[in-house]
Short mmCIF file of C-alpha atoms and ligand atoms in Angstrom, two decimals:
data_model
loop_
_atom_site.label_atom_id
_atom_site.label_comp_id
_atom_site.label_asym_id
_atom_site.label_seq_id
_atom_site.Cartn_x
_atom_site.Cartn_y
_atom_site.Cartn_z
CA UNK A 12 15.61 -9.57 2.07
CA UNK A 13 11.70 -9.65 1.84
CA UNK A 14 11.85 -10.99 -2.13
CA UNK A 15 11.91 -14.80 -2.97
CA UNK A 16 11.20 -16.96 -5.24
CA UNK A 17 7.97 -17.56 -3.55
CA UNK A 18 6.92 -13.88 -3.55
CA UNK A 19 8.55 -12.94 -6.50
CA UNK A 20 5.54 -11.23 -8.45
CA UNK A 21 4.05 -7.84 -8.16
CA UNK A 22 1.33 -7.85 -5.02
CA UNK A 23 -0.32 -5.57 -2.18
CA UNK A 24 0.72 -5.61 1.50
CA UNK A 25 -2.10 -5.86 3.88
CA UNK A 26 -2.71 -3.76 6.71
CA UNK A 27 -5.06 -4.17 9.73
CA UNK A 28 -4.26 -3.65 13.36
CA UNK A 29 -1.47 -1.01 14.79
CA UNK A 30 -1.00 -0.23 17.96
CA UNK A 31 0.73 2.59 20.09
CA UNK A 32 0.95 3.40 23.91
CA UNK A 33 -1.95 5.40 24.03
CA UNK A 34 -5.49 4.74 23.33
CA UNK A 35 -4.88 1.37 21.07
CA UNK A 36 -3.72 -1.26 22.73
CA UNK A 37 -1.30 -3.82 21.24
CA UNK A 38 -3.58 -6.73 20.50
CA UNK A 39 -3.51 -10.03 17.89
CA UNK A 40 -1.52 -9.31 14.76
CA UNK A 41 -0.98 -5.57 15.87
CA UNK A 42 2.66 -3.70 14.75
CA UNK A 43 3.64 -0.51 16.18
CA UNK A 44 5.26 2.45 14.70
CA UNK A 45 8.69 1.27 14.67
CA UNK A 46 7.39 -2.44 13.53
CA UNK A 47 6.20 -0.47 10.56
CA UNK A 48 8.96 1.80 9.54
CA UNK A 49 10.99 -1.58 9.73
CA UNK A 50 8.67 -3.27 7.26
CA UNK A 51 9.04 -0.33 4.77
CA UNK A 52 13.04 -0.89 5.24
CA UNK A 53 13.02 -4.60 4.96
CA UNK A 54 10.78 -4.37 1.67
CA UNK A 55 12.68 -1.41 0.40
CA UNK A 56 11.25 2.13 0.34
CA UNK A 57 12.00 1.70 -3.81
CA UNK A 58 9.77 -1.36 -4.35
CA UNK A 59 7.06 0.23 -2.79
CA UNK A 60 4.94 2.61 -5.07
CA UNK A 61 2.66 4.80 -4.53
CA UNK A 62 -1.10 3.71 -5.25
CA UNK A 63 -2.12 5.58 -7.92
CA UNK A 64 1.62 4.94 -9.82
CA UNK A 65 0.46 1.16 -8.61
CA UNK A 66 -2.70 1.28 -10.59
CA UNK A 67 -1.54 3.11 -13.42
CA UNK A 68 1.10 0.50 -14.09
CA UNK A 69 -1.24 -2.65 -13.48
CA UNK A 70 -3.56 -0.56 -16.20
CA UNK A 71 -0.71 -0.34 -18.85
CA UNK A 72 0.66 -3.57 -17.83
CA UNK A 73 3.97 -2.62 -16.60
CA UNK A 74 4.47 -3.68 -12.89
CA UNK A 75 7.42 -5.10 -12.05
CA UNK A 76 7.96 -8.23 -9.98
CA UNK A 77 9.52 -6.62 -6.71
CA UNK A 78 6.88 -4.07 -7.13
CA UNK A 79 4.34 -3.71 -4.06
CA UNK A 80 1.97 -1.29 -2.80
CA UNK A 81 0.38 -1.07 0.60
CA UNK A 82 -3.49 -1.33 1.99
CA UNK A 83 -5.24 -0.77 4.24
CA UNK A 84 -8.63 -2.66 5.01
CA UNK A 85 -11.76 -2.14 7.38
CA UNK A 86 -11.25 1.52 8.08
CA UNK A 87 -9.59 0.86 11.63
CA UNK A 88 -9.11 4.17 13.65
CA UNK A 89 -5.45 3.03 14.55
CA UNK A 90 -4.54 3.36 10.69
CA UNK A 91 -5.18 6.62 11.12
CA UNK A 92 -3.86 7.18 14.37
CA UNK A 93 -0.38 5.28 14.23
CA UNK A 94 0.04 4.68 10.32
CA UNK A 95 -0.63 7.51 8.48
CA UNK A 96 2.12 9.55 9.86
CA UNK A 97 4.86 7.20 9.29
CA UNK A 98 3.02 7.05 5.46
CA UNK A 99 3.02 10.92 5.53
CA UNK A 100 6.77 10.87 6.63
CA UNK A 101 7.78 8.45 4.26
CA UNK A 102 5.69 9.92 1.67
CA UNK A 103 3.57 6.52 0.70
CA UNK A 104 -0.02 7.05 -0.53
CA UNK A 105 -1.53 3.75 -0.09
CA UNK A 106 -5.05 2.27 -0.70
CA UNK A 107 -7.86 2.31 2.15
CA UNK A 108 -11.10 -0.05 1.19
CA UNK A 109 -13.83 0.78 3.41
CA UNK A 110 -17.27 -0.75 4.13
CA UNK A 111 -19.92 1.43 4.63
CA UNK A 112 -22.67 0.16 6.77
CA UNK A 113 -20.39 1.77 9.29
CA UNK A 114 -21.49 4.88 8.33
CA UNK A 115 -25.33 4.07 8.80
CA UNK A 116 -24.89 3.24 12.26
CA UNK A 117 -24.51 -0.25 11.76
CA UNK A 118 -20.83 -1.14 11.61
CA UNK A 119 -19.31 -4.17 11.46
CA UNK A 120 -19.20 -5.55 15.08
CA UNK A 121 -16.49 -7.60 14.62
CA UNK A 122 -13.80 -4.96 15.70
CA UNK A 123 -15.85 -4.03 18.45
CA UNK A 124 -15.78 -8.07 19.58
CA UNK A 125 -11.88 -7.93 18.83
CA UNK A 126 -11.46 -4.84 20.74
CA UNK A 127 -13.60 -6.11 23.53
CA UNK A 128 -11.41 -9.40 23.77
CA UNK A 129 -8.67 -8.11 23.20
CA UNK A 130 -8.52 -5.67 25.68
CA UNK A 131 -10.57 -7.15 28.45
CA UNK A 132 -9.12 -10.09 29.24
CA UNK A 133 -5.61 -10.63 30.64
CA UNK A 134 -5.14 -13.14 26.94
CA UNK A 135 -7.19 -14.31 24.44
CA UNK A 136 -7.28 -17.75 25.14
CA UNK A 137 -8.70 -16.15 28.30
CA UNK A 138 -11.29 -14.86 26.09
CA UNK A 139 -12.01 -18.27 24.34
CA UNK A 140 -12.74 -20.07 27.63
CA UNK A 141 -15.18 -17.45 28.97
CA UNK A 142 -16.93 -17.21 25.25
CA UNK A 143 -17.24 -21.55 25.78
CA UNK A 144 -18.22 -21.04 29.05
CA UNK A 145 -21.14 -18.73 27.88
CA UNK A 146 -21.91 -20.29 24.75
CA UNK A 147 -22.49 -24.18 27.42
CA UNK A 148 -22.86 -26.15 23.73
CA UNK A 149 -20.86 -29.30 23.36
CA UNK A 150 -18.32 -28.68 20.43
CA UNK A 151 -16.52 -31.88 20.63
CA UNK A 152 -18.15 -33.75 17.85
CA UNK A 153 -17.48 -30.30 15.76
CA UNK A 154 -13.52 -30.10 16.43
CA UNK A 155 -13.53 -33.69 15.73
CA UNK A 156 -15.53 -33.25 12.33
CA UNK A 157 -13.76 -30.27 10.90
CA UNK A 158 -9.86 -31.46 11.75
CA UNK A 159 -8.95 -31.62 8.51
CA UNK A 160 -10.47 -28.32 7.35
CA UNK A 161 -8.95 -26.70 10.51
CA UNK A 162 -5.26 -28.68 9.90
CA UNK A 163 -5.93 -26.89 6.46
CA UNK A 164 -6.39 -23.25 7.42
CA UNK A 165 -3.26 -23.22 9.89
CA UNK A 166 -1.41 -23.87 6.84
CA UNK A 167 -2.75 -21.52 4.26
CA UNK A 168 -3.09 -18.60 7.49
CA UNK A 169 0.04 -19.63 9.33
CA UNK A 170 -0.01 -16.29 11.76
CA UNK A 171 -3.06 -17.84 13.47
CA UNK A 172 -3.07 -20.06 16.72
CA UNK A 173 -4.94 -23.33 16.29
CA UNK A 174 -7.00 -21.80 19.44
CA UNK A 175 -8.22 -18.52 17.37
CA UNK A 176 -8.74 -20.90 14.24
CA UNK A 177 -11.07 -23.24 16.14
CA UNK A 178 -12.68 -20.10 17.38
CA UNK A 179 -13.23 -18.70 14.16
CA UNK A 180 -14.81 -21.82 13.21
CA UNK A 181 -17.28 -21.92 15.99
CA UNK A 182 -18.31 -18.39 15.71
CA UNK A 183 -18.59 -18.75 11.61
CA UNK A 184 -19.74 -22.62 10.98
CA UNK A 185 -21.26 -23.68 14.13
CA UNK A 186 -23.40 -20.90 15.34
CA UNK A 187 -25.72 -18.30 13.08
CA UNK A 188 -24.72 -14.26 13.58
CA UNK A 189 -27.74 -13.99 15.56
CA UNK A 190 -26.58 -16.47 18.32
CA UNK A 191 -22.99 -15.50 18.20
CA UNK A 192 -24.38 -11.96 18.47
CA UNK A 193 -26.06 -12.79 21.50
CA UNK A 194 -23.32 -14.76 23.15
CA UNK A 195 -20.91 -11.64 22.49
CA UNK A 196 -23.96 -9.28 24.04
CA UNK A 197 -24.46 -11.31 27.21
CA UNK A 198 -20.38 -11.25 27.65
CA UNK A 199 -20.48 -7.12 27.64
CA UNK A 200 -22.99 -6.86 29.58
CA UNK A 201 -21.53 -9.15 32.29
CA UNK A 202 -18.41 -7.15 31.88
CA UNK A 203 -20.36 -3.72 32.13
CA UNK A 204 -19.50 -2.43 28.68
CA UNK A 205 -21.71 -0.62 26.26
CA UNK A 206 -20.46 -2.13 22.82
CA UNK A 207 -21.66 1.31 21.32
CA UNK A 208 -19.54 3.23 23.26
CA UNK A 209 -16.65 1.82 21.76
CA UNK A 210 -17.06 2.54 18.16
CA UNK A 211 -15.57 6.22 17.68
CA UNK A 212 -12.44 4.82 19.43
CA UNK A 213 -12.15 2.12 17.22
CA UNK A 214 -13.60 2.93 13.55
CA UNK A 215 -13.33 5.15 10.78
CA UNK A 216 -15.59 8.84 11.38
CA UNK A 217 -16.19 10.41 7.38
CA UNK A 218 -13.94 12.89 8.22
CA UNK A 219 -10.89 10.28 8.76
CA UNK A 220 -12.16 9.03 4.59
CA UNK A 221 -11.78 13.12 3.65
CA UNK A 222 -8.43 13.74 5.04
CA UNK A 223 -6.67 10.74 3.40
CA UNK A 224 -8.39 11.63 0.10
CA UNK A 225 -7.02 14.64 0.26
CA UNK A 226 -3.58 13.72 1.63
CA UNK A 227 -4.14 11.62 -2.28
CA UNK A 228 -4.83 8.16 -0.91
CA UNK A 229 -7.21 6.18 -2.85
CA UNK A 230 -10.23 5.28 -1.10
CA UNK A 231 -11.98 2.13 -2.40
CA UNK A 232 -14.69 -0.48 -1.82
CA UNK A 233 -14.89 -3.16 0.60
CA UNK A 234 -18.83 -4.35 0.15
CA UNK A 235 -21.14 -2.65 2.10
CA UNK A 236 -21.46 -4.91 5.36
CA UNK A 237 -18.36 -6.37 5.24
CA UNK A 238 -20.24 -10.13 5.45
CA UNK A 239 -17.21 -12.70 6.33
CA UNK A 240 -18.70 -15.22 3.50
CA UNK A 241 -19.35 -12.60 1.08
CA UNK A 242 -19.57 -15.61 -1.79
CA UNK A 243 -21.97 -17.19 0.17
CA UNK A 244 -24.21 -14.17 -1.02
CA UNK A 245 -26.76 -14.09 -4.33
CA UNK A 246 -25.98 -12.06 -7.34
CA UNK A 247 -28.84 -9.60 -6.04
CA UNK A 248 -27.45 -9.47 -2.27
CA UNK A 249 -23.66 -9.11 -3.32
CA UNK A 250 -24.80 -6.69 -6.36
CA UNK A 251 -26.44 -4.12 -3.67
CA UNK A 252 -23.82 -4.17 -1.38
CA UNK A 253 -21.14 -2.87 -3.77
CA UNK A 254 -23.56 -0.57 -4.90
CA UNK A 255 -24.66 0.83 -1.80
CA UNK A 256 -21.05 1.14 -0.75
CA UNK A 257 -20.48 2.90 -3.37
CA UNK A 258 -22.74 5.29 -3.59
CA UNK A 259 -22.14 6.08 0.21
CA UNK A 260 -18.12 6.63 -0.51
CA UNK A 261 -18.92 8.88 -3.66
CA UNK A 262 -21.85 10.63 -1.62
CA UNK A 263 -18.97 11.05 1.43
CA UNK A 264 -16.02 11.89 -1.01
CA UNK A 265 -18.34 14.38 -2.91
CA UNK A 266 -17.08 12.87 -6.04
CA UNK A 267 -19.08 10.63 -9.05
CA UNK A 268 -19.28 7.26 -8.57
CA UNK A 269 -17.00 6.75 -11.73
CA UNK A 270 -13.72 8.28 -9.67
CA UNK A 271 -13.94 5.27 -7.08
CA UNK A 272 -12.04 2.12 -9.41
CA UNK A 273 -10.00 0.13 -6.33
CA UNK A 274 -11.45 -2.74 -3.70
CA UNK A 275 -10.78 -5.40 -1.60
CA UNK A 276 -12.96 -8.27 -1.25
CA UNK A 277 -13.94 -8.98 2.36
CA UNK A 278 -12.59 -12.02 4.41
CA UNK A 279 -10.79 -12.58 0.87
CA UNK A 280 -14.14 -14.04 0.28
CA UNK A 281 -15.81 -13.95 -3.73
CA UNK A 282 -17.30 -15.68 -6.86
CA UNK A 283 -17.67 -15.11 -10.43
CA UNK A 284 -20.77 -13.56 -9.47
CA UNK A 285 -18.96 -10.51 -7.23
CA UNK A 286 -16.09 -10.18 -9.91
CA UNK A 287 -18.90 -9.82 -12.61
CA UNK A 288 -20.68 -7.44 -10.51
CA UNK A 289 -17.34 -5.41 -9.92
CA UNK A 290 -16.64 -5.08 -13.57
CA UNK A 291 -20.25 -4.01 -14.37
CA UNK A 292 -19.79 -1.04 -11.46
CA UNK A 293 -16.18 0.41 -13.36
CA UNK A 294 -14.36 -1.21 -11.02
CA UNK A 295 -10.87 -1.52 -12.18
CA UNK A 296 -8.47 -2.98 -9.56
CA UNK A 297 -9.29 -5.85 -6.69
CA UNK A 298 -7.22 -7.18 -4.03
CA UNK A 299 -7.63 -10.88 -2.54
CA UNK A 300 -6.36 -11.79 0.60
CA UNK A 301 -3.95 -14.84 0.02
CA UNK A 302 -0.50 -14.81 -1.76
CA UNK A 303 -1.69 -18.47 -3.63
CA UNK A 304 -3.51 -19.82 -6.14
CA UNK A 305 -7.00 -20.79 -4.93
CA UNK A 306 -8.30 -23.31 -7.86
CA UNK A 307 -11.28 -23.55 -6.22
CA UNK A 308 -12.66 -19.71 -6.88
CA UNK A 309 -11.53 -20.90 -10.85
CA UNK A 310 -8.13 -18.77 -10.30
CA UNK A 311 -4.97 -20.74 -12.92
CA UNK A 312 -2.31 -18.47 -11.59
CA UNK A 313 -0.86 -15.99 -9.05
CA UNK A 314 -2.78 -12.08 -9.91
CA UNK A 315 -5.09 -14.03 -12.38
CA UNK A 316 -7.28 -10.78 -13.13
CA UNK A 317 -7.44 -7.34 -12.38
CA UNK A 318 -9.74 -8.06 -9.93
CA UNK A 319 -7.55 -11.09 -7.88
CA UNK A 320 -3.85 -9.39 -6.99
CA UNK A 321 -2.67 -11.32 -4.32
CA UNK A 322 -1.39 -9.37 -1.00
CA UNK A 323 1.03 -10.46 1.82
CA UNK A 324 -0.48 -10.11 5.26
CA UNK A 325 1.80 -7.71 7.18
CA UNK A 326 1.85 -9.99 10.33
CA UNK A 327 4.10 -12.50 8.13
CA UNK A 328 6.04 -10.01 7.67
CA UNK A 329 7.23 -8.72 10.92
CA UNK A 330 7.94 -12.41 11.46
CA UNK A 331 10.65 -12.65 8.74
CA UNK A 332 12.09 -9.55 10.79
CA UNK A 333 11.65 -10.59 14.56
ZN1 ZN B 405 -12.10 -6.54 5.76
#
C-alpha cells in the first residue's frame, strides 16, 4: 500500500535515472523497466492521473488526496529510452521540466560527472577516493564543521549514503564550480575520456522534447542552467534564466510562450524571489523536491502554493517494494 498517513495528500512522483541492459547502465538511484511498472502497481494505475487532468484539477481545486502524477526532471536520455514506453503502454502522460542551456551547447555537466563515475569505476565510493586523491586538500576540519548539517540531510534525503552526502558537500560548499570543474577535467583526462563525447548518450536532443509533446506530455521549465543553489541567485540572475528557458522551449516546441504553465525548481532549490518571478512569467503549476514542510523557504503547510507541490522521490519508493 503506497498511501499513509504521512503521504496522504495529493503530490508528484519524481523521476530521474532508469536503466536497462543496453546502453544505460544501472547506476545510483536508477530503476529498470520492471522496477517501474511495479511502482505504477504499488501506487495504483487509478491514483495516478494524467498531467494535464493533474493540472486541471489543482486549477479548479479538486485533487484528491491519493491523487499523484508523475515527472520527470533534467531531460535524461534514459527517460526516453526505458520510460516512455512503459508510460506509452500504460497510457500515462506525465510532466518533463527541462533546462535549456543544454540546448546551447552548454549542458549541465553534472550528468556527464554522474555518468562518468558511475560507469567508470568498479563503485562509487571508488569514485570518491580517486576524486580525494585528485582534489590532495585536507577536508577534515570541514567533515568535522558541517556534522550536524550533514547528520541533517541523511535524514530529510534518506536514499543517500553518508559517503555521497559528504561528497555532495565538498563538491557544493567547499570548492567553487570552477575548481570542482577542474578536478572532474583532470579525472577524464587521466581516464582517456572526452566528457563531450558523452552527451548525446546521456541528454535530451530537441527532437526527444517534440515527440513527447506530441505523444501530449507537458513539457515545462526547469531554469535555464539548472544552478544546484538556484536561491542563491539575484532577482535579475534567477529572472533571466526562467526567461531564457522559456523562450528556448516555446522557440523548440514552436508554440507561444503562454502554452508552457508547469516547472520544477532545480535541486528543489528557491525564494520568494523565483516564485514571484514564476508568477510574473504565467507560470501556473511548480513542483519542489521534498514531501515536508520547509519553514525556512516561509512554506506553513504541505503544497502551500501552486508553485510548492511536494513530490516523492521514486528511489523511496522502490524501497517500500524491495
Ligand atoms: Zn533537476
Amino acid at each position: 500500500m503506497y498511501f499513509s498517513k504521512k503521504n496522504n495528500f495529493y503530490h508528484g512522483i519524481m523521476f530521474h535515472h532508469f536503466h536497462d541492459d543496453k546502453l544505460h547502465k544501472s547506476s545510483q538511484g536508477s530503476i529498470n523497466k520492471d522496477n517501474f511498472y511495479n511502482i505504477i502497481k504499488f501506487i495504483g494505475k487509478k491514483n495516478i492521473l494524467d498531467a494535464n487532468i493533474f493540472f486541471e484539477k489543482l486549477k479548479d481545486n479538486k485533487l484528491k488526496d491519493n491523487e499523484v502524477c508523475f515527472t520527470f526532471d533534467d531531460a535524461i536520455k534514459s527517460q526516453i529510452d526505458v520510460a516512455l514506453p512503459v508510460l506509452e503502454d500504460l497510457k500515462i502522460k506525465s510532466f518533463f521540466f527541462i533546462y535549456t542551456s543544454l540546448f546551447e551547447g552548454k549542458p549541465d555537466y553534472l550528468e556527464v560527472y554522474r555518468h562518468f563515475r558511475m560507469n567508470y569505476f568498479n563503485s562509487v565510493n571508488e569514485f570518491y577516493n580517486y576524486f580525494y586523491k585528485v582534489l590532495d586538500k585536507d577536508l577534515k576540519l570541514f567533515f568535522q564543521n558541517n556534522y550536524q548539517k550533514i547528520k541533517a540531510f541523511k535524514i530529510k534525503n534518506p536514499f543517500y549514503s553518508i559517503e555521497d552526502i559528504k561528497f555532495r558537500f565538498v563538491r557544493n560548499f567547499f570548492l567553487t564550480n570552477d575548481q570542482y570543474e577542474k578536478v572532474m577535467l583532470s579525472m577524464f583526462k587521466e581516464k582517456k575520456i572526452n566528457p563531450n563525447s558523452l552527451i548525446k548518450q546521456i541528454l535530451f536532443e530537441k527532437k526527444d522534447i517534440l515527440t513527447l509533446d506530441n505523444l501530449g506530455h507537458l513539457i515545462g521549465l526547469h531554469s535555464h542552467e539548472h544552478n544546484t543553489f538556484f536561491e542563491k541567485l539575484n532577482f535579475d540572475q534567477q529572472k533571466n534564466s526562467y526567461e531564457k528557458c522559456l523562450s528556448i522551449l516555446s522557440n523548440i516546441l514552436s508554440k507561444p510562450k503562454n502554452e508552457i504553465k508547469c516547472m520544477s525548481h532545480p535541486c528543489g532549490s528557491y525564494n520568494d524571489d523565483t516564485l514571484e518571478i514564476l508568477k510574473d512569467l504565467g507560470v501556473e503549476l511548480g513542483f519542489k523536491h521534498l514531501m515536508t514542510v520547509e519553514p525556512e523557504k516561509g512554506m506553513k503547510k504541505i503544497n502551500n502554493s501552486f508553485l510548492e507541490i511536494a513530490r516523492e522521490d521514486h528511489t523511496n519508493i522502490i524501497k517500500k517494494i524491495i
